[in-house]
Amino acid sequence: MRQLADIPHPEAKITLFSWNGKYLIKLEKGPFEQTYKVSELDVTSDDDVRALLDSEFLQAALARFTGMRTDLQAAFDRHDL
């Protein structure tokens, strides 16, 4: 796996990788992470992948982190942990 870029963002760590014919977009926030795989056949360059990271996509991904936190806390609560 080759790291192509760290993409600055104030709320999450975003890293772009190239691996096995795919671009991987990895977003991390606290203990949670999301990875999106984009086939190199679907885009012409990593600039196209960066274009996917528009405000609408990032807002949805950040909201998903909140849902992930809520789901994990609910599991802890159900099991009195």
Tab-separated table of N, CA and C in Angstrom:
chain	number	residue	atom	x	y	z
A	1	MET	N	0.859	-1.168	0.000
A	1	MET	CA	0.000	0.000	0.000
A	1	MET	C	0.904	1.230	0.000
A	2	ARG	N	0.572	2.161	-0.869
A	2	ARG	CA	1.372	3.377	-0.985
A	2	ARG	C	0.534	4.581	-0.573
A	3	GLN	N	1.047	5.363	0.356
A	3	GLN	CA	0.350	6.571	0.780
A	3	GLN	C	0.614	7.668	-0.241
A	4	LEU	N	-0.461	8.254	-0.759
A	4	LEU	CA	-0.342	9.304	-1.757
A	4	LEU	C	-0.414	10.695	-1.149
A	5	ALA	N	-1.259	10.862	-0.132
A	5	ALA	CA	-1.445	12.204	0.414
A	5	ALA	C	-2.141	12.169	1.759
A	6	ASP	N	-1.809	13.155	2.572
A	6	ASP	CA	-2.603	13.519	3.743
A	6	ASP	C	-3.375	14.758	3.323
A	7	ILE	N	-4.681	14.693	3.444
A	7	ILE	CA	-5.516	15.803	2.998
A	7	ILE	C	-6.003	16.546	4.232
A	8	PRO	N	-5.608	17.796	4.384
A	8	PRO	CA	-5.964	18.552	5.591
A	8	PRO	C	-7.476	18.742	5.732
A	9	HIS	N	-7.933	18.552	6.951
A	9	HIS	CA	-9.335	18.810	7.277
A	9	HIS	C	-9.393	19.086	8.774
A	10	PRO	N	-10.188	20.055	9.199
A	10	PRO	CA	-10.201	20.427	10.616
A	10	PRO	C	-10.859	19.410	11.547
A	11	GLU	N	-11.700	18.509	11.016
A	11	GLU	CA	-12.452	17.613	11.892
A	11	GLU	C	-12.063	16.149	11.798
A	12	ALA	N	-11.325	15.767	10.767
A	12	ALA	CA	-10.967	14.361	10.603
A	12	ALA	C	-9.625	14.258	9.885
A	13	LYS	N	-8.948	13.156	10.130
A	13	LYS	CA	-7.721	12.879	9.393
A	13	LYS	C	-8.128	12.159	8.106
A	14	ILE	N	-7.656	12.663	6.981
A	14	ILE	CA	-7.990	12.064	5.686
A	14	ILE	C	-6.686	11.678	4.998
A	15	THR	N	-6.600	10.408	4.628
A	15	THR	CA	-5.406	9.902	3.962
A	15	THR	C	-5.825	9.207	2.678
A	16	LEU	N	-5.078	9.450	1.617
A	16	LEU	CA	-5.333	8.823	0.326
A	16	LEU	C	-4.217	7.820	0.051
A	17	PHE	N	-4.613	6.584	-0.272
A	17	PHE	CA	-3.677	5.508	-0.564
A	17	PHE	C	-3.942	4.961	-1.961
A	18	SER	N	-2.952	4.276	-2.497
A	18	SER	CA	-3.106	3.493	-3.719
A	18	SER	C	-2.724	2.065	-3.374
A	19	TRP	N	-3.584	1.124	-3.749
A	19	TRP	CA	-3.323	-0.270	-3.403
A	19	TRP	C	-4.134	-1.200	-4.292
A	20	ASN	N	-3.451	-2.132	-4.915
A	20	ASN	CA	-4.101	-3.233	-5.624
A	20	ASN	C	-5.150	-2.767	-6.646
A	21	GLY	N	-4.794	-1.750	-7.441
A	21	GLY	CA	-5.710	-1.265	-8.463
A	21	GLY	C	-6.833	-0.398	-7.948
A	22	LYS	N	-6.687	0.073	-6.719
A	22	LYS	CA	-7.735	0.905	-6.121
A	22	LYS	C	-7.111	2.096	-5.406
A	23	TYR	N	-7.879	3.166	-5.344
A	23	TYR	CA	-7.568	4.261	-4.435
A	23	TYR	C	-8.362	4.007	-3.171
A	24	LEU	N	-7.727	4.187	-2.023
A	24	LEU	CA	-8.416	4.068	-0.750
A	24	LEU	C	-8.449	5.438	-0.096
A	25	ILE	N	-9.638	5.866	0.283
A	25	ILE	CA	-9.827	7.113	1.010
A	25	ILE	C	-10.115	6.711	2.448
A	26	LYS	N	-9.206	7.053	3.351
A	26	LYS	CA	-9.371	6.672	4.748
A	26	LYS	C	-9.631	7.929	5.568
A	27	LEU	N	-10.755	7.926	6.287
A	27	LEU	CA	-11.103	9.018	7.183
A	27	LEU	C	-11.053	8.495	8.609
A	28	GLU	N	-10.429	9.249	9.498
A	28	GLU	CA	-10.318	8.851	10.898
A	28	GLU	C	-10.750	10.007	11.793
A	29	LYS	N	-11.507	9.654	12.814
A	29	LYS	CA	-11.907	10.635	13.819
A	29	LYS	C	-12.003	9.899	15.143
A	30	GLY	N	-11.126	10.255	16.075
A	30	GLY	CA	-11.088	9.553	17.356
A	30	GLY	C	-10.824	8.080	17.120
A	31	PRO	N	-11.583	7.198	17.788
A	31	PRO	CA	-11.348	5.760	17.647
A	31	PRO	C	-12.035	5.136	16.419
A	32	PHE	N	-12.633	5.962	15.579
A	32	PHE	CA	-13.408	5.445	14.456
A	32	PHE	C	-12.716	5.745	13.133
A	33	GLU	N	-12.951	4.855	12.155
A	33	GLU	CA	-12.430	5.103	10.818
A	33	GLU	C	-13.395	4.578	9.770
A	34	GLN	N	-13.336	5.215	8.610
A	34	GLN	CA	-14.111	4.809	7.453
A	34	GLN	C	-13.151	4.712	6.274
A	35	THR	N	-13.298	3.684	5.469
A	35	THR	CA	-12.464	3.533	4.282
A	35	THR	C	-13.366	3.336	3.067
A	36	TYR	N	-13.095	4.106	2.034
A	36	TYR	CA	-13.821	4.021	0.775
A	36	TYR	C	-12.831	3.578	-0.293
A	37	LYS	N	-13.227	2.591	-1.098
A	37	LYS	CA	-12.375	2.085	-2.167
A	37	LYS	C	-12.940	2.544	-3.507
A	38	VAL	N	-12.057	3.108	-4.330
A	38	VAL	CA	-12.439	3.583	-5.651
A	38	VAL	C	-11.525	2.900	-6.665
A	39	SER	N	-12.100	2.184	-7.598
A	39	SER	CA	-11.308	1.505	-8.621
A	39	SER	C	-10.541	2.521	-9.458
A	40	GLU	N	-9.283	2.213	-9.754
A	40	GLU	CA	-8.493	3.082	-10.615
A	40	GLU	C	-9.101	3.162	-12.015
A	41	LEU	N	-9.952	2.200	-12.373
A	41	LEU	CA	-10.614	2.221	-13.673
A	41	LEU	C	-11.763	3.231	-13.728
A	42	ASP	N	-12.247	3.669	-12.555
A	42	ASP	CA	-13.381	4.596	-12.500
A	42	ASP	C	-12.970	6.063	-12.514
A	43	VAL	N	-11.689	6.334	-12.354
A	43	VAL	CA	-11.187	7.709	-12.327
A	43	VAL	C	-9.922	7.781	-13.180
A	44	THR	N	-9.531	9.006	-13.539
A	44	THR	CA	-8.338	9.142	-14.367
A	44	THR	C	-7.082	9.451	-13.569
A	45	SER	N	-7.248	9.950	-12.335
A	45	SER	CA	-6.080	10.283	-11.514
A	45	SER	C	-6.518	10.472	-10.062
A	46	ASP	N	-5.515	10.656	-9.187
A	46	ASP	CA	-5.863	10.911	-7.792
A	46	ASP	C	-6.533	12.273	-7.628
A	47	ASP	N	-6.363	13.168	-8.600
A	47	ASP	CA	-7.088	14.447	-8.547
A	47	ASP	C	-8.592	14.218	-8.634
A	48	ASP	N	-9.012	13.241	-9.434
A	48	ASP	CA	-10.442	12.901	-9.511
A	48	ASP	C	-10.943	12.387	-8.160
A	49	VAL	N	-10.118	11.604	-7.487
A	49	VAL	CA	-10.502	11.083	-6.175
A	49	VAL	C	-10.629	12.230	-5.188
A	50	ARG	N	-9.704	13.155	-5.229
A	50	ARG	CA	-9.789	14.333	-4.344
A	50	ARG	C	-11.067	15.135	-4.613
A	51	ALA	N	-11.477	15.193	-5.876
A	51	ALA	CA	-12.698	15.925	-6.229
A	51	ALA	C	-13.929	15.302	-5.578
A	52	LEU	N	-13.885	13.986	-5.340
A	52	LEU	CA	-15.002	13.322	-4.662
A	52	LEU	C	-15.183	13.822	-3.229
A	53	LEU	N	-14.123	14.349	-2.653
A	53	LEU	CA	-14.159	14.780	-1.257
A	53	LEU	C	-14.726	16.195	-1.136
A	54	ASP	N	-15.873	16.400	-1.725
A	54	ASP	CA	-16.511	17.708	-1.646
A	54	ASP	C	-17.221	17.874	-0.309
A	55	SER	N	-17.749	19.051	-0.071
A	55	SER	CA	-18.345	19.338	1.237
A	55	SER	C	-19.535	18.424	1.539
A	56	GLU	N	-20.324	18.083	0.541
A	56	GLU	CA	-21.479	17.210	0.772
A	56	GLU	C	-21.030	15.813	1.231
A	57	PHE	N	-20.030	15.264	0.555
A	57	PHE	CA	-19.506	13.948	0.938
A	57	PHE	C	-18.930	13.993	2.352
A	58	LEU	N	-18.117	15.010	2.632
A	58	LEU	CA	-17.466	15.088	3.944
A	58	LEU	C	-18.470	15.329	5.067
A	59	GLN	N	-19.503	16.121	4.823
A	59	GLN	CA	-20.537	16.326	5.839
A	59	GLN	C	-21.235	15.011	6.169
A	60	ALA	N	-21.536	14.222	5.147
A	60	ALA	CA	-22.193	12.931	5.369
A	60	ALA	C	-21.268	11.978	6.123
A	61	ALA	N	-19.992	11.956	5.764
A	61	ALA	CA	-19.036	11.080	6.442
A	61	ALA	C	-18.873	11.482	7.906
A	62	LEU	N	-18.804	12.781	8.171
A	62	LEU	CA	-18.677	13.241	9.559
A	62	LEU	C	-19.928	12.891	10.360
A	63	ALA	N	-21.101	13.003	9.751
A	63	ALA	CA	-22.337	12.611	10.432
A	63	ALA	C	-22.322	11.104	10.725
A	64	ARG	N	-21.743	10.333	9.821
A	64	ARG	CA	-21.651	8.882	10.012
A	64	ARG	C	-20.782	8.562	11.235
A	65	PHE	N	-19.730	9.348	11.465
A	65	PHE	CA	-18.912	9.152	12.668
A	65	PHE	C	-19.760	9.318	13.923
A	66	THR	N	-20.646	10.291	13.911
A	66	THR	CA	-21.534	10.493	15.057
A	66	THR	C	-22.428	9.272	15.251
A	67	GLY	N	-22.962	8.737	14.165
A	67	GLY	CA	-23.783	7.528	14.238
A	67	GLY	C	-22.986	6.336	14.744
A	68	MET	N	-21.744	6.224	14.321
A	68	MET	CA	-20.895	5.123	14.783
A	68	MET	C	-20.681	5.211	16.294
A	69	ARG	N	-20.421	6.417	16.769
A	69	ARG	CA	-20.222	6.619	18.208
A	69	ARG	C	-21.493	6.254	18.972
A	70	THR	N	-22.645	6.685	18.452
A	70	THR	CA	-23.931	6.387	19.084
A	70	THR	C	-24.189	4.879	19.123
A	71	ASP	N	-23.911	4.189	18.015
A	71	ASP	CA	-24.114	2.739	17.951
A	71	ASP	C	-23.221	2.004	18.941
A	72	LEU	N	-21.967	2.416	19.039
A	72	LEU	CA	-21.050	1.752	19.965
A	72	LEU	C	-21.474	1.992	21.409
A	73	GLN	N	-21.852	3.222	21.723
A	73	GLN	CA	-22.297	3.527	23.091
A	73	GLN	C	-23.554	2.740	23.438
A	74	ALA	N	-24.465	2.600	22.485
A	74	ALA	CA	-25.683	1.823	22.731
A	74	ALA	C	-25.353	0.367	23.027
A	75	ALA	N	-24.361	-0.182	22.324
A	75	ALA	CA	-23.947	-1.563	22.587
A	75	ALA	C	-23.354	-1.691	23.988
A	76	PHE	N	-22.524	-0.725	24.367
A	76	PHE	CA	-21.985	-0.727	25.733
A	76	PHE	C	-23.114	-0.666	26.749
A	77	ASP	N	-24.080	0.197	26.517
A	77	ASP	CA	-25.201	0.356	27.445
A	77	ASP	C	-26.046	-0.919	27.551
A	78	ARG	N	-26.294	-1.581	26.429
A	78	ARG	CA	-27.089	-2.800	26.452
A	78	ARG	C	-26.431	-3.897	27.280
A	79	HIS	N	-25.131	-3.874	27.329
A	79	HIS	CA	-24.398	-4.915	28.032
A	79	HIS	C	-23.815	-4.435	29.354
A	80	ASP	N	-24.290	-3.268	29.812
A	80	ASP	CA	-23.853	-2.684	31.080
A	80	ASP	C	-22.331	-2.629	31.184
A	81	LEU	N	-21.703	-2.220	30.110
A	81	LEU	CA	-20.233	-2.088	30.101
A	81	LEU	C	-19.810	-0.652	30.185
